[in-house]
CSV table of C-alpha atoms in Angstrom, one decimal:
chain,number,residue,atom,x,y,z
A,749,MET,CA,-80.3,-32.9,30.9
A,750,ILE,CA,-83.5,-34.5,29.8
A,751,LEU,CA,-81.8,-37.8,29.2
A,752,ALA,CA,-80.1,-37.7,32.6
A,753,PHE,CA,-83.1,-36.6,34.6
A,754,GLN,CA,-85.8,-38.5,32.9
A,755,PHE,CA,-83.9,-41.8,32.4
A,756,PRO,CA,-81.4,-41.9,35.2
A,757,ASN,CA,-81.0,-45.7,34.9
A,758,LEU,CA,-80.6,-45.8,31.2
A,759,LEU,CA,-76.8,-46.1,31.4
A,760,PRO,CA,-74.9,-47.4,34.4
A,761,ARG,CA,-72.7,-44.8,36.1
A,762,SER,CA,-69.6,-46.8,35.4
A,763,ILE,CA,-70.2,-46.7,31.6
A,764,VAL,CA,-70.8,-42.9,31.7
A,765,THR,CA,-67.6,-42.4,33.6
A,766,ARG,CA,-65.5,-44.6,31.3
A,767,PHE,CA,-67.1,-42.9,28.3
A,768,LEU,CA,-66.0,-39.5,29.6
A,769,ILE,CA,-62.4,-40.5,30.4
A,770,VAL,CA,-62.0,-42.0,26.9
A,771,MET,CA,-63.4,-38.8,25.3
A,772,LEU,CA,-61.2,-36.6,27.4
A,773,ALA,CA,-58.1,-38.7,26.5
A,774,GLY,CA,-59.0,-38.4,22.8
A,775,LEU,CA,-59.5,-34.7,23.1
A,776,GLY,CA,-56.2,-34.3,24.9
A,777,TYR,CA,-54.4,-36.1,22.1
A,778,ALA,CA,-56.1,-34.0,19.4
A,779,LEU,CA,-55.3,-30.7,21.2
A,780,SER,CA,-51.7,-31.7,21.6
A,781,LYS,CA,-51.4,-31.6,17.7
A,782,GLN,CA,-51.4,-27.8,17.4
A,783,ASP,CA,-50.1,-27.8,13.9
A,784,VAL,CA,-52.4,-30.5,12.6
A,785,GLU,CA,-55.6,-29.6,10.7
A,786,TRP,CA,-58.3,-32.2,11.1
A,787,PRO,CA,-61.0,-32.7,8.5
A,788,MET,CA,-64.2,-30.8,9.5
A,789,ARG,CA,-66.3,-33.9,9.7
A,790,ILE,CA,-63.9,-35.4,12.2
A,791,SER,CA,-63.5,-32.2,14.2
A,792,ILE,CA,-67.2,-31.4,14.5
A,793,GLY,CA,-68.2,-35.0,15.1
A,794,PHE,CA,-65.5,-35.6,17.8
A,795,PHE,CA,-66.3,-32.3,19.5
A,796,LEU,CA,-70.0,-33.0,19.6
A,797,VAL,CA,-69.5,-36.5,21.1
A,798,GLU,CA,-67.0,-35.1,23.7
A,799,VAL,CA,-69.5,-32.4,24.7
A,800,PHE,CA,-72.3,-35.0,24.9
A,801,ALA,CA,-70.1,-37.2,27.2
A,802,SER,CA,-69.2,-34.3,29.5
A,803,CYS,CA,-72.8,-33.0,29.7
A,804,LEU,CA,-74.2,-36.5,30.3
A,805,PHE,CA,-71.7,-37.1,33.1
A,806,CYS,CA,-72.3,-33.7,34.8
A,807,HIS,CA,-76.1,-33.9,34.5
A,808,SER,CA,-76.1,-37.5,35.7
A,809,GLU,CA,-74.1,-36.6,38.8
A,810,ALA,CA,-76.3,-33.5,39.4
A,811,TYR,CA,-79.3,-35.8,39.4
A,812,ARG,CA,-77.6,-38.3,41.7
A,813,LEU,CA,-76.7,-35.5,44.2
A,814,ARG,CA,-80.0,-33.7,44.0
A,815,PRO,CA,-81.7,-32.8,47.3
A,816,ARG,CA,-84.2,-35.4,48.6
A,817,ARG,CA,-86.5,-32.8,50.3
A,818,SER,CA,-88.9,-30.9,48.1
A,819,SER,CA,-88.3,-27.7,50.2
A,820,GLU,CA,-84.7,-27.6,48.8
A,821,SER,CA,-85.7,-28.1,45.1
A,822,THR,CA,-86.0,-24.3,44.4
A,823,LEU,CA,-82.5,-23.6,45.6
A,824,PHE,CA,-81.2,-26.6,43.7
A,825,TYR,CA,-82.6,-25.4,40.3
A,826,LEU,CA,-81.6,-21.8,41.1
A,827,LEU,CA,-78.0,-22.9,41.6
A,828,PHE,CA,-78.3,-25.1,38.5
A,829,ALA,CA,-79.3,-22.0,36.4
A,830,ALA,CA,-76.7,-19.8,38.0
A,831,GLY,CA,-74.0,-22.3,37.1
A,832,GLY,CA,-75.0,-22.1,33.4
A,833,ALA,CA,-74.9,-18.3,33.6
A,834,ALA,CA,-71.6,-18.3,35.4
A,835,GLY,CA,-70.1,-20.7,32.8
A,836,SER,CA,-71.2,-18.5,29.9
A,837,SER,CA,-69.8,-15.4,31.6
A,838,VAL,CA,-66.4,-17.1,32.2
A,839,ILE,CA,-66.1,-18.3,28.6
A,840,GLY,CA,-67.6,-15.2,26.9
A,841,ILE,CA,-66.3,-12.4,29.1
A,842,ALA,CA,-63.6,-13.4,31.6
A,843,PHE,CA,-61.4,-15.7,29.4
A,844,PRO,CA,-61.0,-13.1,26.5
A,845,LEU,CA,-60.0,-10.5,29.1
A,846,LEU,CA,-57.6,-12.7,31.1
A,847,ILE,CA,-56.1,-15.1,28.5
A,848,ARG,CA,-54.3,-14.0,25.4
A,849,PHE,CA,-54.5,-17.4,23.7
A,850,ASN,CA,-57.6,-19.5,22.9
A,851,PHE,CA,-57.4,-22.7,24.9
A,852,ASP,CA,-60.8,-22.5,26.5
A,853,LEU,CA,-61.6,-26.0,25.5
A,854,VAL,CA,-58.7,-27.6,27.3
A,855,LEU,CA,-59.3,-25.5,30.4
A,856,THR,CA,-63.0,-26.6,30.4
A,857,CYS,CA,-61.9,-30.2,30.0
A,858,CYS,CA,-59.4,-29.8,32.9
A,859,PHE,CA,-62.2,-28.4,35.1
A,860,THR,CA,-64.5,-31.3,34.1
A,861,ALA,CA,-61.8,-33.8,35.2
A,862,LEU,CA,-61.4,-32.0,38.5
A,863,LEU,CA,-65.1,-32.0,39.0
A,864,ALA,CA,-65.2,-35.8,38.2
A,865,LEU,CA,-62.5,-36.3,40.8
A,866,ALA,CA,-64.6,-34.5,43.4
A,867,VAL,CA,-67.9,-36.2,42.8
A,868,THR,CA,-66.3,-39.7,42.5
A,869,TRP,CA,-64.0,-39.4,45.5
A,870,GLU,CA,-66.1,-41.7,47.6
A,871,ASP,CA,-65.9,-44.5,45.0
A,872,GLY,CA,-62.6,-45.7,46.2
A,873,TRP,CA,-58.9,-45.5,45.4
A,874,SER,CA,-59.1,-46.7,41.9
A,875,SER,CA,-61.5,-43.9,40.9
A,876,ARG,CA,-59.4,-41.3,42.8
A,877,LEU,CA,-56.3,-42.5,41.1
A,878,LEU,CA,-57.9,-42.4,37.6
A,879,TRP,CA,-59.3,-38.9,37.9
A,880,SER,CA,-56.2,-37.6,39.7
A,881,VAL,CA,-54.1,-38.7,36.8
A,882,ALA,CA,-56.6,-37.4,34.3
A,883,SER,CA,-56.6,-34.0,36.0
A,884,ALA,CA,-52.8,-33.8,36.2
A,885,VAL,CA,-52.6,-34.7,32.5
A,886,MET,CA,-55.0,-32.0,31.5
A,887,MET,CA,-53.1,-29.5,33.6
A,888,LEU,CA,-49.9,-30.4,31.9
A,889,GLN,CA,-51.7,-30.1,28.6
A,890,ILE,CA,-52.6,-26.5,29.4
A,891,PHE,CA,-49.0,-25.7,30.1
A,892,TRP,CA,-47.8,-27.5,27.0
A,893,ILE,CA,-50.3,-25.7,24.7
A,894,HIS,CA,-49.3,-22.4,26.3
A,895,ILE,CA,-45.7,-23.0,25.6
A,896,VAL,CA,-46.3,-24.0,22.0
A,897,LEU,CA,-48.4,-20.9,21.4
A,898,GLN,CA,-45.8,-18.6,22.9
A,899,ARG,CA,-43.1,-20.1,20.8
A,900,ASN,CA,-42.0,-17.4,18.2
A,901,THR,CA,-44.9,-15.2,19.2
A,902,THR,CA,-44.2,-11.5,19.4
A,903,VAL,CA,-47.8,-10.2,19.8
A,904,ALA,CA,-50.9,-11.9,21.1
A,905,VAL,CA,-54.2,-10.2,21.5
A,906,ARG,CA,-57.6,-11.6,22.1
A,907,ASN,CA,-61.1,-10.0,22.1
A,908,PHE,CA,-64.7,-10.7,21.1
A,909,TYR,CA,-63.6,-11.2,17.5
A,910,GLY,CA,-61.0,-13.9,18.1
A,911,ALA,CA,-57.4,-14.5,19.0
A,912,LEU,CA,-54.8,-12.7,17.0
A,913,ARG,CA,-51.1,-13.7,17.1
A,914,VAL,CA,-48.0,-12.5,15.2
A,915,LYS,CA,-45.3,-15.1,14.8
A,916,GLN,CA,-41.8,-14.2,13.8
A,917,THR,CA,-39.5,-16.9,12.4
A,918,PHE,CA,-35.9,-16.6,11.2
A,919,GLY,CA,-35.9,-19.6,8.8
A,920,TYR,CA,-36.7,-17.6,5.7
A,921,PRO,CA,-33.6,-17.4,3.4
A,922,GLY,CA,-31.6,-14.3,4.4
A,923,ALA,CA,-34.6,-12.7,6.1
A,924,THR,CA,-37.1,-12.7,8.9
A,925,LEU,CA,-40.7,-13.6,8.4
A,926,ARG,CA,-43.7,-12.2,10.3
A,927,THR,CA,-47.1,-13.8,10.1
A,928,LEU,CA,-50.5,-12.7,11.4
A,929,THR,CA,-52.8,-15.5,12.4
A,930,ASN,CA,-56.4,-15.5,13.5
A,931,GLY,CA,-56.8,-18.8,15.3
A,932,ASN,CA,-55.0,-21.3,13.1
A,933,VAL,CA,-55.5,-19.3,9.9
A,934,GLU,CA,-52.8,-17.1,8.5
A,935,HIS,CA,-54.0,-13.6,7.5
A,936,GLY,CA,-50.9,-12.1,6.0
A,937,THR,CA,-47.1,-12.4,6.0
A,938,GLN,CA,-44.3,-10.0,5.5
A,939,ILE,CA,-40.6,-10.7,4.6
A,940,PHE,CA,-38.2,-8.4,6.5
A,941,GLY,CA,-35.0,-8.4,4.5
A,942,SER,CA,-34.2,-6.0,1.7
A,943,ASP,CA,-36.4,-3.0,1.0
A,944,GLN,CA,-37.7,-4.9,-2.1
A,945,LEU,CA,-38.6,-8.0,-0.1
A,946,ARG,CA,-40.3,-5.9,2.6
A,947,ARG,CA,-42.5,-4.2,0.0
A,948,THR,CA,-43.4,-7.4,-1.9
A,949,PRO,CA,-47.0,-8.6,-1.4
A,950,THR,CA,-47.0,-12.2,-0.2
A,951,SER,CA,-49.3,-14.9,1.1
A,952,TYR,CA,-52.7,-14.8,-0.7
A,953,TYR,CA,-52.0,-11.4,-2.3
A,954,ALA,CA,-49.1,-12.2,-4.7
A,955,LYS,CA,-48.8,-10.3,-8.0
A,956,ASP,CA,-50.1,-13.3,-10.0
A,957,SER,CA,-53.1,-13.9,-7.7
A,958,GLY,CA,-56.6,-12.8,-8.7
A,959,VAL,CA,-56.4,-9.6,-6.6
A,960,GLY,CA,-52.9,-8.9,-7.8
A,961,MET,CA,-54.1,-9.0,-11.4
A,962,ALA,CA,-57.1,-6.8,-10.6
A,963,LEU,CA,-55.0,-4.2,-9.0
A,964,ARG,CA,-52.2,-4.2,-11.6
A,965,LEU,CA,-54.5,-4.3,-14.7
A,966,CYS,CA,-57.6,-2.4,-13.7
A,967,CYS,CA,-56.7,1.1,-14.5
A,968,GLN,CA,-54.2,1.2,-17.4
A,969,GLY,CA,-51.5,3.2,-15.6
A,970,ARG,CA,-53.7,5.9,-14.1
A,971,THR,CA,-54.0,6.5,-10.4
A,972,ARG,CA,-56.4,4.1,-8.6
A,973,ASN,CA,-59.0,4.3,-5.9
A,974,ILE,CA,-59.1,1.0,-4.0
A,975,GLY,CA,-61.4,-0.3,-1.2
A,976,VAL,CA,-60.5,-3.3,1.0
A,977,ILE,CA,-62.9,-5.0,3.4
A,978,GLY,CA,-60.7,-6.7,5.9
A,979,LEU,CA,-57.3,-5.2,6.9
A,980,GLY,CA,-55.2,-8.1,8.1
A,981,ALA,CA,-51.5,-7.3,7.9
A,982,GLY,CA,-52.3,-4.5,5.4
A,983,THR,CA,-50.6,-6.5,2.6
A,984,LEU,CA,-52.6,-4.9,-0.2
A,985,ALA,CA,-51.2,-1.5,0.7
A,986,ALA,CA,-48.0,-2.8,-1.0
A,987,TYR,CA,-49.7,-2.2,-4.4
A,988,GLY,CA,-50.2,1.5,-3.6
A,989,GLN,CA,-48.4,4.0,-5.8
A,990,ARG,CA,-48.1,7.8,-5.6
A,991,GLY,CA,-51.5,9.3,-6.2
A,992,ASP,CA,-53.4,6.1,-5.3
A,993,ARG,CA,-56.0,6.0,-2.6
A,994,ILE,CA,-56.6,2.9,-0.5
A,995,ARG,CA,-59.4,2.7,2.0
A,996,PHE,CA,-59.5,-0.2,4.4
A,997,TYR,CA,-62.6,-1.3,6.4
A,998,GLU,CA,-61.9,-3.4,9.6
A,999,ILE,CA,-64.3,-4.5,12.3
A,1000,ASN,CA,-61.8,-5.8,14.8
A,1001,PRO,CA,-60.2,-2.9,16.7
A,1002,ALA,CA,-57.2,-5.0,17.6
A,1003,VAL,CA,-56.1,-5.4,14.0
A,1004,GLU,CA,-55.2,-1.8,13.1
A,1005,PRO,CA,-52.5,-1.4,15.8
A,1006,ILE,CA,-50.9,-4.6,14.6
A,1007,ALA,CA,-51.0,-3.6,10.9
A,1008,ARG,CA,-49.6,-0.2,11.6
A,1009,ASN,CA,-46.9,-1.0,14.2
A,1010,VAL,CA,-45.8,-4.7,13.6
A,1011,PHE,CA,-46.0,-4.8,9.8
A,1012,THR,CA,-44.8,-2.0,7.5
A,1013,TYR,CA,-47.0,-2.4,4.4
A,1014,ILE,CA,-49.1,0.6,5.3
A,1015,ARG,CA,-46.1,2.8,6.3
A,1016,ASP,CA,-44.2,1.9,3.2
A,1017,SER,CA,-47.1,2.3,0.8
A,1018,GLY,CA,-46.9,5.1,-1.7
A,1019,ALA,CA,-50.7,5.5,-1.6
A,1020,GLN,CA,-52.8,7.6,0.7
A,1021,THR,CA,-54.2,5.1,3.1
A,1022,SER,CA,-57.1,5.3,5.6
A,1023,ILE,CA,-58.8,2.8,7.9
A,1024,VAL,CA,-62.4,2.8,8.8
A,1025,SER,CA,-63.3,1.0,12.0
A,1026,GLY,CA,-66.6,-1.0,12.3
A,1027,ASP,CA,-68.6,-3.4,10.2
A,1028,ALA,CA,-67.8,-2.7,6.5
A,1029,ARG,CA,-71.4,-3.0,5.3
A,1030,THR,CA,-72.7,-0.6,7.9
A,1031,SER,CA,-69.9,1.9,7.1
A,1032,LEU,CA,-70.4,1.7,3.3
A,1033,ALA,CA,-74.2,2.2,3.8
A,1034,HIS,CA,-73.6,5.5,5.6
A,1035,GLU,CA,-70.9,6.8,3.2
A,1036,LYS,CA,-71.4,8.6,-0.1
A,1037,SER,CA,-70.3,6.7,-3.2
A,1038,GLN,CA,-66.5,6.1,-3.0
A,1039,GLY,CA,-66.0,5.4,-6.7
A,1040,PHE,CA,-63.7,2.5,-6.1
A,1041,ASP,CA,-61.9,1.1,-9.2
A,1042,VAL,CA,-61.4,-2.2,-7.2
A,1043,LEU,CA,-63.3,-3.2,-4.1
A,1044,VAL,CA,-61.7,-6.2,-2.3
A,1045,ILE,CA,-63.9,-8.4,0.0
A,1046,ASP,CA,-61.5,-10.3,2.3
A,1047,ALA,CA,-63.2,-10.1,5.7
A,1048,PHE,CA,-63.0,-13.7,6.9
A,1049,SER,CA,-61.8,-14.2,10.5
A,1050,GLY,CA,-60.4,-17.6,10.8
A,1051,ASP,CA,-62.5,-19.7,8.5
A,1052,ALA,CA,-65.7,-18.1,9.5
A,1053,ILE,CA,-67.9,-16.7,6.8
A,1054,PRO,CA,-69.7,-13.3,7.4
A,1055,LEU,CA,-72.7,-14.1,5.3
A,1056,HIS,CA,-74.1,-10.6,5.5
A,1057,LEU,CA,-71.2,-9.6,3.2
A,1058,LEU,CA,-72.2,-12.2,0.6
A,1059,THR,CA,-75.8,-11.4,-0.3
A,1060,LYS,CA,-77.7,-9.8,-3.1
A,1061,GLN,CA,-78.2,-6.7,-1.0
A,1062,ALA,CA,-74.5,-6.5,-0.2
A,1063,ILE,CA,-73.6,-6.8,-3.9
A,1064,ALA,CA,-76.0,-3.9,-4.7
A,1065,LEU,CA,-74.3,-1.8,-2.0
A,1066,TYR,CA,-70.8,-2.6,-3.3
A,1067,ARG,CA,-71.9,-1.7,-6.9
A,1068,ASN,CA,-73.0,1.7,-5.6
A,1069,HIS,CA,-69.5,2.3,-4.5
A,1070,LEU,CA,-67.8,1.2,-7.7
A,1071,ALA,CA,-66.6,3.5,-10.4
A,1072,PRO,CA,-67.8,2.6,-14.0
A,1073,GLY,CA,-66.1,-0.6,-15.0
A,1074,GLY,CA,-65.0,-1.3,-11.4
A,1075,ILE,CA,-64.1,-4.7,-10.2
A,1076,LEU,CA,-65.2,-6.7,-7.1
A,1077,ALA,CA,-62.6,-9.1,-5.9
A,1078,PHE,CA,-63.8,-11.8,-3.5
A,1079,HIS,CA,-61.2,-13.9,-1.7
A,1080,ILE,CA,-62.6,-17.4,-1.3
A,1081,SER,CA,-59.6,-19.5,-0.2
A,1082,ASN,CA,-61.1,-21.7,2.4
A,1083,ARG,CA,-60.5,-25.2,3.7
A,1084,HIS,CA,-64.1,-25.9,4.8
A,1085,VAL,CA,-66.5,-23.8,2.6
A,1086,ASP,CA,-66.6,-23.6,-1.2
A,1087,LEU,CA,-67.9,-20.1,-2.1
A,1088,GLU,CA,-67.4,-20.4,-5.8
A,1089,ALA,CA,-71.0,-21.3,-6.7
A,1090,PRO,CA,-72.7,-18.8,-4.3
A,1091,ILE,CA,-70.7,-15.9,-5.6
A,1092,SER,CA,-71.3,-17.0,-9.2
A,1093,LEU,CA,-75.0,-16.9,-8.5
A,1094,LEU,CA,-74.7,-13.4,-7.0
A,1095,ALA,CA,-72.8,-12.2,-10.1
A,1096,LYS,CA,-75.6,-13.5,-12.4
A,1097,ALA,CA,-78.3,-11.9,-10.3
A,1098,ALA,CA,-76.4,-8.6,-10.5
A,1099,GLY,CA,-75.8,-8.8,-14.2
A,1100,MET,CA,-72.0,-9.0,-13.8
A,1101,LYS,CA,-69.5,-11.4,-15.3
A,1102,ALA,CA,-67.5,-13.5,-12.9
A,1103,VAL,CA,-64.2,-15.4,-13.4
A,1104,CYS,CA,-62.2,-17.5,-11.0
A,1105,ILE,CA,-58.4,-17.2,-10.7
A,1106,ALA,CA,-56.5,-19.8,-8.7
A,1107,THR,CA,-52.8,-19.8,-8.0
A,1108,ILE,CA,-50.6,-22.4,-6.3
A,1109,ALA,CA,-48.2,-21.9,-3.5
A,1110,ASN,CA,-44.6,-20.8,-4.0
A,1111,ASP,CA,-42.5,-21.3,-0.9
A,1112,GLN,CA,-39.6,-19.4,-2.3
A,1113,ARG,CA,-41.6,-16.2,-2.3
A,1114,ASP,CA,-43.9,-17.1,0.7
A,1115,GLU,CA,-47.0,-17.2,-1.5
A,1116,PHE,CA,-49.9,-19.4,-0.5
A,1117,THR,CA,-52.4,-21.3,-2.6
A,1118,ALA,CA,-55.1,-18.7,-3.3
A,1119,THR,CA,-58.5,-18.6,-5.0
A,1120,TRP,CA,-60.2,-15.3,-6.0
A,1121,ILE,CA,-63.4,-14.5,-7.9
A,1122,LEU,CA,-63.5,-11.3,-9.9
A,1123,LEU,CA,-66.8,-9.6,-10.8
A,1124,SER,CA,-67.1,-6.8,-13.2
A,1125,GLU,CA,-69.0,-5.4,-16.2
A,1126,ASN,CA,-65.7,-4.3,-17.8
A,1127,GLU,CA,-65.2,-6.6,-20.8
A,1128,ASP,CA,-62.0,-4.9,-21.7
A,1129,PHE,CA,-60.5,-6.0,-18.3
A,1130,PHE,CA,-61.4,-9.6,-18.9
A,1131,ALA,CA,-60.1,-9.5,-22.5
A,1132,GLN,CA,-56.6,-8.6,-21.4
A,1133,PRO,CA,-54.3,-11.5,-22.4
A,1134,GLU,CA,-53.0,-12.1,-18.8
A,1135,VAL,CA,-56.5,-12.3,-17.4
A,1136,ALA,CA,-58.0,-14.3,-20.3
A,1137,ARG,CA,-55.2,-16.8,-20.0
A,1138,ARG,CA,-55.5,-17.4,-16.3
A,1139,ALA,CA,-59.2,-17.0,-15.7
A,1140,ARG,CA,-61.9,-19.7,-15.8
A,1141,PRO,CA,-65.7,-19.7,-15.4
A,1142,PRO,CA,-66.7,-20.4,-11.8
A,1143,ILE,CA,-68.1,-23.8,-11.0
A,1144,GLU,CA,-71.9,-23.8,-10.4
A,1145,LYS,CA,-74.0,-26.1,-8.3
A,1146,PRO,CA,-77.5,-26.9,-9.5
A,1147,GLY,CA,-80.4,-26.1,-7.2
A,1148,MET,CA,-78.8,-23.3,-5.3
A,1149,GLN,CA,-80.4,-19.9,-4.9
A,1150,PRO,CA,-78.6,-16.6,-4.5
A,1151,TRP,CA,-78.1,-15.7,-0.9
A,1152,THR,CA,-80.1,-12.7,0.4
A,1153,ASP,CA,-80.4,-11.0,3.8
A,1154,ASP,CA,-83.5,-13.2,4.4
A,1155,PHE,CA,-82.1,-16.5,3.1
A,1156,SER,CA,-78.6,-18.2,3.2
A,1157,SER,CA,-77.4,-21.7,3.9
A,1158,LEU,CA,-73.8,-23.0,4.2
A,1159,LEU,CA,-74.9,-26.6,4.1
A,1160,PRO,CA,-74.7,-27.0,0.3
A,1161,VAL,CA,-71.2,-25.6,0.2
A,1162,LEU,CA,-69.5,-27.2,3.2
A,1163,GLN,CA,-66.5,-29.4,2.3
A,1164,TRP,CA,-66.9,-32.2,4.8
């Protein structure tokens, strides 16, 4: 706004207009690739440039169309502010209520193209044709993305916490596969074939994964008390045996109905399961010590990192809920953020040993590449041959400080 209003002649209108059409075309191409994951440096950089182009165009046109009489200035700026409030309300409130899928960006770009068509209408037929085609293409893009997202989708829910979708595919050998996604990130799968397949933990939670080893080897055959921050599809309930207790903490109210009704891990579990709604840290702070043998921290929505669950104060709270010799299992599989060093520092600050266990994907069993960090004071657990053979010390980064409620920074751990 400052650039457009203070220096209105800095860039010719024709250049601003062409810059916008190029960026909209590029964004349309990127959005058409629904199954492609772009590197973060490209995604963020392109998004920021596209937003800059749109904002520069809109503010430049607002300046050009501003009232010439000072008596109308108050109404002009009032409407200007109201437009910003209306846009925020539409994106933050209306869209999550009205649209099951998250294609707000392409809707916004389509509106920008229609707005450009309106304000450049008097520029002649070439401009009208250009922006008419651009608007039509963006509208087609909306329908195309909607069709792609609906394909194989059995459940789609959207709220403040994000867009959840359950995909069902029939390509798995001799079985049906259901997958829960949050945005573009998969948060649990289940194989619907034989009873054995249906009860087999998959995706990031396979038996040879870090959390699988923690749950299998923590308690030497006795009944287990397990806590899980982050419900997802409820996959970890597959580890429950008769006499076990598994307590899930889930902040998103839309997840529990999906885990209970669309997936069967919880229904099939031999353990006594319970689900606590609300922020896990707040819930744990108001509960008496649960005495968990294993507490799993797996509360990432999309690739977003809830930093308040990864601080010294959070670790202290978790330890209060652990049984003697209990294990903290952190799921750190992430395409954009490397949490290995921060959690290693938290372990040192808490006087706990940390090991990293990474497993590779196995398409035959629908297992994903997964990385887990296990924290404990239980040397006997780490000395077990299976753990000792698979575990390695976490990689540390010099100069980092343990995260606290007052200090944290993702910049040193971003994977650009």
